[in-house]
Coordinates of C-alpha atoms in Angstrom, one line a residue:
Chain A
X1 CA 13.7 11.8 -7.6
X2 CA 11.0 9.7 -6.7
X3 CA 11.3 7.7 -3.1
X4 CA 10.5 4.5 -5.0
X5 CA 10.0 4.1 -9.1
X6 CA 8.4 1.5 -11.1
X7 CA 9.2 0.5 -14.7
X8 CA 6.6 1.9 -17.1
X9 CA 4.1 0.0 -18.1
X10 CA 1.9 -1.4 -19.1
X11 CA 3.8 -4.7 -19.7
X12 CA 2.4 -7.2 -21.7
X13 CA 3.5 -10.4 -22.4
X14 CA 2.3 -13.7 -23.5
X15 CA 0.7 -16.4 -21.2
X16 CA 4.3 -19.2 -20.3
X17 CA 6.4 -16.6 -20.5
X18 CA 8.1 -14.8 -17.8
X19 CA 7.2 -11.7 -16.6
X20 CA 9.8 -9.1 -15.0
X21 CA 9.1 -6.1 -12.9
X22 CA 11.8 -3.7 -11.6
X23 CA 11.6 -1.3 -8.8
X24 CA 14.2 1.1 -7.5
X25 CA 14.4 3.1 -4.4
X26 CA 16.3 6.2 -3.0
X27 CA 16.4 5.6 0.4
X28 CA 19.6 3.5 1.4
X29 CA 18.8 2.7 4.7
X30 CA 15.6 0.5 3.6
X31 CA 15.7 -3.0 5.0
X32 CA 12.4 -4.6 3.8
X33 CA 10.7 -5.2 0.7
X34 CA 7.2 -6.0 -0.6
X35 CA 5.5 -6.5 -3.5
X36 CA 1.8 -6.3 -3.9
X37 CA -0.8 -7.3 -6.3
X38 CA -3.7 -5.3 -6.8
X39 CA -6.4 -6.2 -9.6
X40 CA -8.5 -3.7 -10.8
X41 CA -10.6 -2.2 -8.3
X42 CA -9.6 -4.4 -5.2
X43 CA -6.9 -4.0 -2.3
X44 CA -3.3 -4.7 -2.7
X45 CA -2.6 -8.2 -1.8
X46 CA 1.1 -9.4 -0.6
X47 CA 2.4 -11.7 -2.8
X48 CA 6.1 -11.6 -1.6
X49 CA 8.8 -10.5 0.6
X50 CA 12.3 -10.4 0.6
X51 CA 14.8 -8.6 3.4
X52 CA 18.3 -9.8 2.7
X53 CA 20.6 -9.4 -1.1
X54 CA 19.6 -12.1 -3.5
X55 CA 16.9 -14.2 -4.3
X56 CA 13.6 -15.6 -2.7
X57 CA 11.6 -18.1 -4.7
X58 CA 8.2 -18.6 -3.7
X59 CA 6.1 -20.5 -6.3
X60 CA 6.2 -19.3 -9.4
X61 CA 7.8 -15.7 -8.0
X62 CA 11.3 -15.1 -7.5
X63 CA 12.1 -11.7 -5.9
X64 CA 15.1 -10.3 -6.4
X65 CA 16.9 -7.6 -4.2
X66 CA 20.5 -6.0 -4.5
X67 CA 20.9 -3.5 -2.1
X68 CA 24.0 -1.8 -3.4
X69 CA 22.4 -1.2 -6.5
X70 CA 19.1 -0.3 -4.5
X71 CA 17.2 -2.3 -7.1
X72 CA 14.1 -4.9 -6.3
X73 CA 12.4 -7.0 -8.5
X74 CA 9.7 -9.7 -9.5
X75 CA 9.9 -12.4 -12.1
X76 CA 6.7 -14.4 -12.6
X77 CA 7.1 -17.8 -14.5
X78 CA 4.8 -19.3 -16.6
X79 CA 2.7 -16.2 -16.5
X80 CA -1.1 -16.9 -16.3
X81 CA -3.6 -14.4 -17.8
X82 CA -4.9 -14.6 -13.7
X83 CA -1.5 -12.8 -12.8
X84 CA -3.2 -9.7 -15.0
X85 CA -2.8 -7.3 -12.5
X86 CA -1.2 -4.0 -11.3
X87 CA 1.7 -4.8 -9.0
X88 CA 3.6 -2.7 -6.7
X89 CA 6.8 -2.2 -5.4
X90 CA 6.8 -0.9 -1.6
X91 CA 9.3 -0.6 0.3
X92 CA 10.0 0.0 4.5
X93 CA 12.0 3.1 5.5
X94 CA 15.2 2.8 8.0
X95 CA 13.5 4.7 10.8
X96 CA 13.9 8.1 11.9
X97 CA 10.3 9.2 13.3
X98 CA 8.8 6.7 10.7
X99 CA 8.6 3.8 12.6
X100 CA 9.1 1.5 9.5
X101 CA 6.6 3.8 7.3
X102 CA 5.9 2.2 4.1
X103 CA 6.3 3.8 0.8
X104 CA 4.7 2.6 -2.5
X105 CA 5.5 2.9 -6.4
X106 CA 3.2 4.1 -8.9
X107 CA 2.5 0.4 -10.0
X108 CA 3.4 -1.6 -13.4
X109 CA 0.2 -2.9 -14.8
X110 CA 0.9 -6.3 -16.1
X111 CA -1.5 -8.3 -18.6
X112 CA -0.7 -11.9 -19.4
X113 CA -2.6 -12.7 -23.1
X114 CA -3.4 -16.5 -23.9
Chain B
X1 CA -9.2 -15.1 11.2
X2 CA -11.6 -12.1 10.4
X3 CA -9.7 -9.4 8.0
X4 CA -9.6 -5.7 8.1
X5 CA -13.1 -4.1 7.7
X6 CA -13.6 -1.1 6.4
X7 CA -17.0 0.8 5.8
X8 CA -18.9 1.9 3.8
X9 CA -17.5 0.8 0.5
X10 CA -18.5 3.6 -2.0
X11 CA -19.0 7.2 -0.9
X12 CA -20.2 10.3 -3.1
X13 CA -20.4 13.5 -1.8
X14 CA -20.5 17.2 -3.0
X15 CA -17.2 19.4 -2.4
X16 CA -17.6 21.4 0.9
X17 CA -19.3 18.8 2.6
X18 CA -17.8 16.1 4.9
X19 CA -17.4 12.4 5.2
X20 CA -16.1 10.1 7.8
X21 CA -14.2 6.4 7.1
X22 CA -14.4 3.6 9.9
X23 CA -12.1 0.4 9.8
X24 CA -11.6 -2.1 12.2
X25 CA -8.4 -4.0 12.1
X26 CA -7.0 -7.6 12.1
X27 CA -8.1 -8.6 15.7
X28 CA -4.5 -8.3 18.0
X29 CA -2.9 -5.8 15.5
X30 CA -1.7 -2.9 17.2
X31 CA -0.5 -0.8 14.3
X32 CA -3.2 1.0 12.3
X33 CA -2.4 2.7 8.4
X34 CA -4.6 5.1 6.4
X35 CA -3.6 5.3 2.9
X36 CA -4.9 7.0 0.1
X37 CA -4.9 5.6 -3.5
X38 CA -5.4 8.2 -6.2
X39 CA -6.4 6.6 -10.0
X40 CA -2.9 5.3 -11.2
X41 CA -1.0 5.7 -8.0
X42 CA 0.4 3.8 -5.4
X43 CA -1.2 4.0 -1.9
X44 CA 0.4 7.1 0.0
X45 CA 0.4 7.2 3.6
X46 CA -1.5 9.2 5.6
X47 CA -1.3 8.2 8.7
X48 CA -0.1 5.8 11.3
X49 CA -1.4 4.5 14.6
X50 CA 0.7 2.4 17.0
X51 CA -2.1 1.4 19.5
X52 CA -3.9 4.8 20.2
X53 CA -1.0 7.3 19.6
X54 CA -0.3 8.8 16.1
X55 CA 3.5 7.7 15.1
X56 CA 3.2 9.4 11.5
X57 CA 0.8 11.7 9.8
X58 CA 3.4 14.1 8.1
X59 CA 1.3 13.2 5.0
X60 CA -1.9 14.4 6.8
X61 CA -3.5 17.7 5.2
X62 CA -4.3 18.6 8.3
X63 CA -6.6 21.8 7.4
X64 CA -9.2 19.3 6.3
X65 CA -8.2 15.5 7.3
X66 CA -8.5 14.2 10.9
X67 CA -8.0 10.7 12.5
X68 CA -8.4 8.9 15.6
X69 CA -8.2 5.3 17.4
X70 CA -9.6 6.5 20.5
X71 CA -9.4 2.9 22.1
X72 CA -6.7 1.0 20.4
X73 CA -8.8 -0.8 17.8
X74 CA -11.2 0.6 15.2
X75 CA -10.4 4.4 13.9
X76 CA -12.3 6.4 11.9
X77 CA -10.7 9.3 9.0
X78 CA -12.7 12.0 8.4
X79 CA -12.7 15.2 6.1
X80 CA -14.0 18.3 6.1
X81 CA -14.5 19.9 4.2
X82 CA -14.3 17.8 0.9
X83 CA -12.5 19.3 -2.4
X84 CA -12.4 17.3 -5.8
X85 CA -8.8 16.2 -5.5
X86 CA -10.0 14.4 -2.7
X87 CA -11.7 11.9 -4.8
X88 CA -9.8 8.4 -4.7
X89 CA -10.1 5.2 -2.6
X90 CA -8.8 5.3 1.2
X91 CA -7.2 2.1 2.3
X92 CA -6.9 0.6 6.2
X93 CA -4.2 -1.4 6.9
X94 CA -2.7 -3.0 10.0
X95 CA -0.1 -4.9 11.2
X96 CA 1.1 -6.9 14.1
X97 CA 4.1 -4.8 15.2
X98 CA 6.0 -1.9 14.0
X99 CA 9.6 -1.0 13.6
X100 CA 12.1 -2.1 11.0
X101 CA 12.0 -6.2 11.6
X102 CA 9.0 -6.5 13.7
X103 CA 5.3 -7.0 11.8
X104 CA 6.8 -6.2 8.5
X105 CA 3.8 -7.1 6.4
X106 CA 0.4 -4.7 6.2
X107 CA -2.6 -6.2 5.7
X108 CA -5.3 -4.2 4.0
X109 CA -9.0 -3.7 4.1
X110 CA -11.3 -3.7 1.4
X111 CA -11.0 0.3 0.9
X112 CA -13.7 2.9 0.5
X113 CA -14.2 5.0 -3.0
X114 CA -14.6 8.3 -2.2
X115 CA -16.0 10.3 -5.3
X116 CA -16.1 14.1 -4.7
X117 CA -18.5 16.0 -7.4

């Protein structure tokens, strides 16, 4: 089982609507949460974070987080064809000899269409 | 406020041979992250610095990856020698703090494409 997994993509939908991505991780003990978005051939860029169960609105994000379920994850509203973009999911391990070591999904590449 | 560098951007070398990656990071940040991004992946840690001392580099392959931060700031990854699975785009990041609830976000560098032939 993967330490963090993404919903397949690619995920496509049209420009107003909203856009949901879904992460899910194995590891419990996590207590922080990131997503990134990464266009094509840049550097991820942190769009939001979220620590404690429920939601966190930021703009036109809302992250999500149930820790129970062990399930994070994005809506964008009003998608813009500018939110085109791979995003991923990473999240912060409990400790151990980690130190807070960040592990990353494989990415959902999202494209908005006008 | 100046973000992380990293140099050079692009990199193509021949398998066997070596190649070294500086990055400088977010002025104050004491916590230092090499990452690896293959095509289609997520970044993978390689490893971490907190000031000058490695915290993590269980993801290292040590046989042929090295890293240092001799003075608590800029670090350099190196490899040698190269193979063609080496091929991807190595990420710098940094952050203010470590631990669980202390300089939670990562801020990354540009990245350098390494393409091994």
């Amino acid at each position: 089982q993967k330490e963090v997994e993404q919903n397949s993509g690619p995920l496509s939908v049209p420009e107003g609507a909203i856009a949901s991505l879904n992460c899910t991780y194995s590891d419990r003990g996590s207590q922080s949460f990131f997503w990134y978005r990464q266009y094509s051939g840049k550097s991820p860029e942190l769009i939001m974070s979220i620590y404690s169960n429920g939601d966190k609105e930021d703009g036109r994000f809302t992250a999500q987080l149930n820790k129970a379920s062990q399930y994070v994850s994005l809506l964008i509203r009003d998608s813009q064809p500018s939110d085109s973009a791979t995003y991923l999911c990473a999240v912060k391990n409990a400790g151990g000899t980690s130190y807070g070591k960040l592990t990353f999904g494989q990415g959902t590449i999202l494209t908005v269409h006008p | 406020e100046a973000g992380v560098a990293q140099s050079p951007r692009y990199k193509i070398i021949e398998k066997r041979q070596s190649v070294a990656f500086w990055c400088n990071p977010i002025s104050g940040h004491a916590t230092l992250y090499w990452y690896q991004q293959i095509l289609g992946q997520g970044p993978k840690l390689l490893i971490q610095f907190q000031n000058n001392g490695v915290v993590d580099d269980s993801q290292l392959p040590k046989d042929r990856f090295s890293a240092e931060r001799l003075k608590g700031v800029d670090s350099t990854l190196k490899i040698q020698p190269a193979k063609l699975e080496d091929s991807a785009v190595y990420l710098c990041a940094s952050s203010s703090k470590t631990g669980i609830r202390n300089g939670r976000e990562q801020y990354f560098g540009p990245g350098t494409r390494l393409t091994v032939t």
